[in-house]
CSV table of C-alpha atoms in Angstrom, one decimal:
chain,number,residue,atom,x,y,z
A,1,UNK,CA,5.6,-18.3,-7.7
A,2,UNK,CA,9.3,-18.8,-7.4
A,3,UNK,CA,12.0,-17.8,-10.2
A,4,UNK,CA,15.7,-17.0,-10.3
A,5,UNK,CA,17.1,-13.8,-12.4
A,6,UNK,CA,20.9,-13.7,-13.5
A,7,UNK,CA,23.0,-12.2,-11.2
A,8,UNK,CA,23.4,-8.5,-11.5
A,9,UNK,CA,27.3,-6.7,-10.8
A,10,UNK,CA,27.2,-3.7,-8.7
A,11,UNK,CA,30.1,-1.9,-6.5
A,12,UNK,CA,30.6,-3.7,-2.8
A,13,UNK,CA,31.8,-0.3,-1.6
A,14,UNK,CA,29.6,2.8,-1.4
A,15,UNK,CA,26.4,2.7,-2.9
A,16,UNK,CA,24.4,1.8,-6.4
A,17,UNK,CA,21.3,1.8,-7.5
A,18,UNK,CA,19.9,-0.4,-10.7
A,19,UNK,CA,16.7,-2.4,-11.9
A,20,UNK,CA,16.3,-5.7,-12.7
A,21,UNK,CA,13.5,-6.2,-15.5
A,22,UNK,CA,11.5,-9.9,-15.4
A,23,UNK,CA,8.8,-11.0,-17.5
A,24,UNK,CA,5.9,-13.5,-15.8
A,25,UNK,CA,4.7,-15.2,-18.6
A,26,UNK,CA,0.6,-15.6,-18.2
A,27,UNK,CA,0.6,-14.0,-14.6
A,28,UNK,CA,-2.7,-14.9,-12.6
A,29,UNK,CA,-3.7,-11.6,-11.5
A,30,UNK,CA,-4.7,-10.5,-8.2
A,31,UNK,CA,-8.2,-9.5,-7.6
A,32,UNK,CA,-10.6,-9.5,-4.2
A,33,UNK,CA,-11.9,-12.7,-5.1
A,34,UNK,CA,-8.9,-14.5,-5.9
A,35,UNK,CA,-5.8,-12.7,-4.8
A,36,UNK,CA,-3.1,-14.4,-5.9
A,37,UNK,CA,0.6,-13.3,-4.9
A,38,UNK,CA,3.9,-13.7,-6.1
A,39,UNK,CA,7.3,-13.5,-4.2
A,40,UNK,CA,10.2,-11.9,-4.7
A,41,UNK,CA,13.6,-12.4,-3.2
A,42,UNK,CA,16.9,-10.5,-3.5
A,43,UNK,CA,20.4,-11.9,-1.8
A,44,UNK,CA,23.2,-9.5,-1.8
A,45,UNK,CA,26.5,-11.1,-2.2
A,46,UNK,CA,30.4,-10.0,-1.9
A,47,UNK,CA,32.9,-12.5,-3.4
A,48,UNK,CA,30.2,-15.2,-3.1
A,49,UNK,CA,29.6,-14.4,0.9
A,50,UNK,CA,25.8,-13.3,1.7
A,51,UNK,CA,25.8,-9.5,3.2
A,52,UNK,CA,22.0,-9.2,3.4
A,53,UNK,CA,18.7,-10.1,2.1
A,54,UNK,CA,15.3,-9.0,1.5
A,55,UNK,CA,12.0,-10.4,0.4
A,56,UNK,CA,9.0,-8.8,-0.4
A,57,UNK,CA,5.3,-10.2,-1.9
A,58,UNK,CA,3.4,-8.4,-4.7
A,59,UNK,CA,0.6,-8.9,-6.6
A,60,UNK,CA,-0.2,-8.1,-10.3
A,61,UNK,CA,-3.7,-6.1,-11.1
A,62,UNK,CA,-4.8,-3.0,-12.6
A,63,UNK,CA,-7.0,-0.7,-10.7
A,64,UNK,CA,-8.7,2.3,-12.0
A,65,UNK,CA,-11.5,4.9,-11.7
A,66,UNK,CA,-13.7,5.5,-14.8
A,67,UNK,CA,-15.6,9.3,-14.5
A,68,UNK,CA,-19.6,8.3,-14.6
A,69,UNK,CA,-18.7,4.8,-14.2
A,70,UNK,CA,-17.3,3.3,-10.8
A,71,UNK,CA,-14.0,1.2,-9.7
A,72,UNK,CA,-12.7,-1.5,-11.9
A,73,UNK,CA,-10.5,-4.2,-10.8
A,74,UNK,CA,-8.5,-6.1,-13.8
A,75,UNK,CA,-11.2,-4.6,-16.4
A,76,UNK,CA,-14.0,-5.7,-14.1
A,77,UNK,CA,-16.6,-3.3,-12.9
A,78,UNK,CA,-16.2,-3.7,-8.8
A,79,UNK,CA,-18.9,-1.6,-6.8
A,80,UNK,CA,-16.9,-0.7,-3.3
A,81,UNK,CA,-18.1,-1.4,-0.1
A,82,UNK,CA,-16.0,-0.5,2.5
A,83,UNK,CA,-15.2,0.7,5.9
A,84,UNK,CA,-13.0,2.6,8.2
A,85,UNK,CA,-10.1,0.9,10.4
A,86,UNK,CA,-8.2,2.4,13.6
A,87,UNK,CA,-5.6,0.7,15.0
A,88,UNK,CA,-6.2,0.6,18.5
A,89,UNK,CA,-8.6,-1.3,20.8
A,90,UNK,CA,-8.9,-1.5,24.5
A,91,UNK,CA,-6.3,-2.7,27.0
A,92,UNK,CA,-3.8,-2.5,23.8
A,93,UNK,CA,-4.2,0.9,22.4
A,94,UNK,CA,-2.6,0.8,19.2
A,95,UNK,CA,0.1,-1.9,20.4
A,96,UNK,CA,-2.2,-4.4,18.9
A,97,UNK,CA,-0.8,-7.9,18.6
A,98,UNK,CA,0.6,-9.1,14.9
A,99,UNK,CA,-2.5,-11.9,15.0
A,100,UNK,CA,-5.3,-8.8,16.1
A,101,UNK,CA,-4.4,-7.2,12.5
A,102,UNK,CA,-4.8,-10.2,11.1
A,103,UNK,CA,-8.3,-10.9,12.8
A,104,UNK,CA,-9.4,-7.6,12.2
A,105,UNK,CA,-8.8,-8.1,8.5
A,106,UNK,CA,-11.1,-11.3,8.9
A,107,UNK,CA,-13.9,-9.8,10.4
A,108,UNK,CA,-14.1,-7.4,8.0
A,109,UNK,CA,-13.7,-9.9,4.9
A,110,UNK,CA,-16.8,-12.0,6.8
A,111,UNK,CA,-18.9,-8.8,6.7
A,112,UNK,CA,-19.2,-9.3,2.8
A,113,UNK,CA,-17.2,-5.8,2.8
A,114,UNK,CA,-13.7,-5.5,-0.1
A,115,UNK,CA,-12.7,-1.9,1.0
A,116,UNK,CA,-10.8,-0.3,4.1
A,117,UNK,CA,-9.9,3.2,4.7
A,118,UNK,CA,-7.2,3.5,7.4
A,119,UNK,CA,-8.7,6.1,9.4
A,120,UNK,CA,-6.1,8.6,9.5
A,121,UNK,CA,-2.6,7.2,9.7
A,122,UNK,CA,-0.7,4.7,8.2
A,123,UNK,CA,-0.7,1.0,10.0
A,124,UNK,CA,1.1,-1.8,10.8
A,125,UNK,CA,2.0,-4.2,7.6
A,126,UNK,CA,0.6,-7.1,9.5
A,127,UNK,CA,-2.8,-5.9,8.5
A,128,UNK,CA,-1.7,-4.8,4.8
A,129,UNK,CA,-0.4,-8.5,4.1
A,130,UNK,CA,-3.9,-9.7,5.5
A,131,UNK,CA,-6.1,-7.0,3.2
A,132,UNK,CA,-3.1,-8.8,0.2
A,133,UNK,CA,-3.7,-12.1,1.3
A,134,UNK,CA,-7.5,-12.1,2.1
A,135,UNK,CA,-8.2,-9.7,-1.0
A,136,UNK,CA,-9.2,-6.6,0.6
A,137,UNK,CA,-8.6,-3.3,-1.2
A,138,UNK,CA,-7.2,-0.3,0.4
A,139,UNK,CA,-7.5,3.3,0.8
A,140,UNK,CA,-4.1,4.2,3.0
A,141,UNK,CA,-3.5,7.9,4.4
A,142,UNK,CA,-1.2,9.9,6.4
A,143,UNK,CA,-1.9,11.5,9.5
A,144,UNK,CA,-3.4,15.1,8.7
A,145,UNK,CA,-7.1,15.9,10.3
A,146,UNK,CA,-9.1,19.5,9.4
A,147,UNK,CA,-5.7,22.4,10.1
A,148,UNK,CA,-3.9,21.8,7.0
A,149,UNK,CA,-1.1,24.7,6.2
A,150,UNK,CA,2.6,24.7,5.2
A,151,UNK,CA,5.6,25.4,7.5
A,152,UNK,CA,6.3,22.7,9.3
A,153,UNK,CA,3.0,20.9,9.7
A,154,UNK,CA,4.0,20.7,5.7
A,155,UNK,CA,7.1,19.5,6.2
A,156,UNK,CA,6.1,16.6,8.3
A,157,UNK,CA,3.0,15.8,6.2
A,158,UNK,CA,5.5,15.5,3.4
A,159,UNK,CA,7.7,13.1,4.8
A,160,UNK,CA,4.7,10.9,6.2
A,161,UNK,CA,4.0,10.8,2.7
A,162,UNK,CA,6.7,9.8,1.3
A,163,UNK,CA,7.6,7.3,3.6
A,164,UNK,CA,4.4,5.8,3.5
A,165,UNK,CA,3.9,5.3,-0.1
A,166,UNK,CA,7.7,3.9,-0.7
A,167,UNK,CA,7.0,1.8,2.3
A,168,UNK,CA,3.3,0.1,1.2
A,169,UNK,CA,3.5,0.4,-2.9
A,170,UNK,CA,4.4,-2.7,-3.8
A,171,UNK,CA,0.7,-3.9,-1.7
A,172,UNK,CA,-1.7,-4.8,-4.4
A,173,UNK,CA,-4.3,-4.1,-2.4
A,174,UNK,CA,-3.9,-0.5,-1.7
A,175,UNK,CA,-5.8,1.6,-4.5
A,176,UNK,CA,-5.6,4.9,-3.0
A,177,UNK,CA,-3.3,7.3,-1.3
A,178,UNK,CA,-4.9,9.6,1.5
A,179,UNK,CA,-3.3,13.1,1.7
A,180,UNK,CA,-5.7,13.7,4.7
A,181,UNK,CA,-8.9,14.4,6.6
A,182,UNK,CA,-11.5,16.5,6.7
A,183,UNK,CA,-9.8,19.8,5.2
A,184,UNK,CA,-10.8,21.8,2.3
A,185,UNK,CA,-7.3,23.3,1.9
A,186,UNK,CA,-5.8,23.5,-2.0
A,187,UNK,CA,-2.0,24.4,-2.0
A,188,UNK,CA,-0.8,21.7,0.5
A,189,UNK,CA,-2.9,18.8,-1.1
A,190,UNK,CA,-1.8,19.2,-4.2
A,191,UNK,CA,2.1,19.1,-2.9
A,192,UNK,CA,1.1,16.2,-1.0
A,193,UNK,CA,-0.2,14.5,-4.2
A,194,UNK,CA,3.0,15.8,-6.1
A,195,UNK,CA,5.3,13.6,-3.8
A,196,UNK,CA,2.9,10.3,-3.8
A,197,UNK,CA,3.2,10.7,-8.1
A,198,UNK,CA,6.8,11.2,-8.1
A,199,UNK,CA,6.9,8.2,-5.6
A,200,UNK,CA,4.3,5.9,-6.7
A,201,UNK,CA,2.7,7.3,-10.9
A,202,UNK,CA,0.6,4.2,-10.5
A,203,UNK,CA,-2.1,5.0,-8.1
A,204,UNK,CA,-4.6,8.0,-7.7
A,205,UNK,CA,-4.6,10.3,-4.8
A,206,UNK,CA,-7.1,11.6,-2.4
């Protein structure tokens, strides 16, 4: 879907920050069966020369989890049945090419499968726009495995999540943010979970 917003004044010195508000009148929704996307594009301009650009695709869904009752995708029950990703394979490592993330994405739609965990780091975007274009849902974590504490394995933690869930929220297809692996500690999960709400109130945590 293409559209155009009125211009919106900001200072070409320094920096600002400011929202621009749209309304989609009858959006189709995204959804694994039908995942439709929209586009949006934002030119930044001084004294009608372009200085930069950016554009970014999203999708428009709601996602939930009912207690006693399952996932449900736009008000549709949707039983999950998923798998776990790495991001390596052998003679690349994890320097996979952009089309092996796509493939990968493929193979796991042709299984009859709608869920990926991304076993235990966040990936390249090549494969999330394949999970947002194929219809795939997502459940996207930072690197953390089993010794959980604070100090500076905190620290770093932290920023992984932070970065990750500005970087890969506007991804319809990612339903869940990871705050790690195989750990049973309380304190550092639930600060990891405070920074994914204060980036992202939208989505639950795990």
């Amino acid at each position: 879907a293409q559209g155009s917003l009125p211009p919106q004044a900001t200072e070409s010195r320094g920096s600002s920050t400011f929202v621009i508000r749209a309304t989609i009148e009858h959006p189709r929704l995204w959804s694994d069966q039908e995942p439709h996307l929209y586009e949006l594009c934002v030119d930044l301009t001084e004294q009608g020369s372009p200085i930069d650009s950016c554009c970014a695709q999203f999708g428009i869904r709601t996602a939930e989890f009912r207690p006693d009752e399952g996932f449900f995708l736009n008000g549709r029950h949707l039983e999950l049945r998923g798998c776990n990703r790495h991001e390596c394979m052998p003679g690349f490592g994890n320097a996979l090419p952009l089309r092996q993330h796509r493939r990968d994405a493929e193979i796991i739609k042709s299984c009859g499968l709608n869920l990926v965990r991304l076993s235990h780091y966040p990936q390249n975007p090549a494969f999330l726009n394949a999970c947002d274009e194929l219809g795939i849902l997502v459940y996207a974590e930072i690197a953390t495995w089993k010794t959980v504490r604070g100090g500076r394995w905190l620290k770093n933690a932290s920023r992984q999540m932070h970065d990750m869930v500005l970087r890969d929220r506007n991804h319809p297809s990612v339903i869940l943010w990871g705050l790690g692996n195989e750990s049973q500690e309380v304190k550092p999960f639930h600060a990891l979970a405070g920074i994914a709400k204060e980036v992202d109130p939208t989505r639950p945590t795990l």
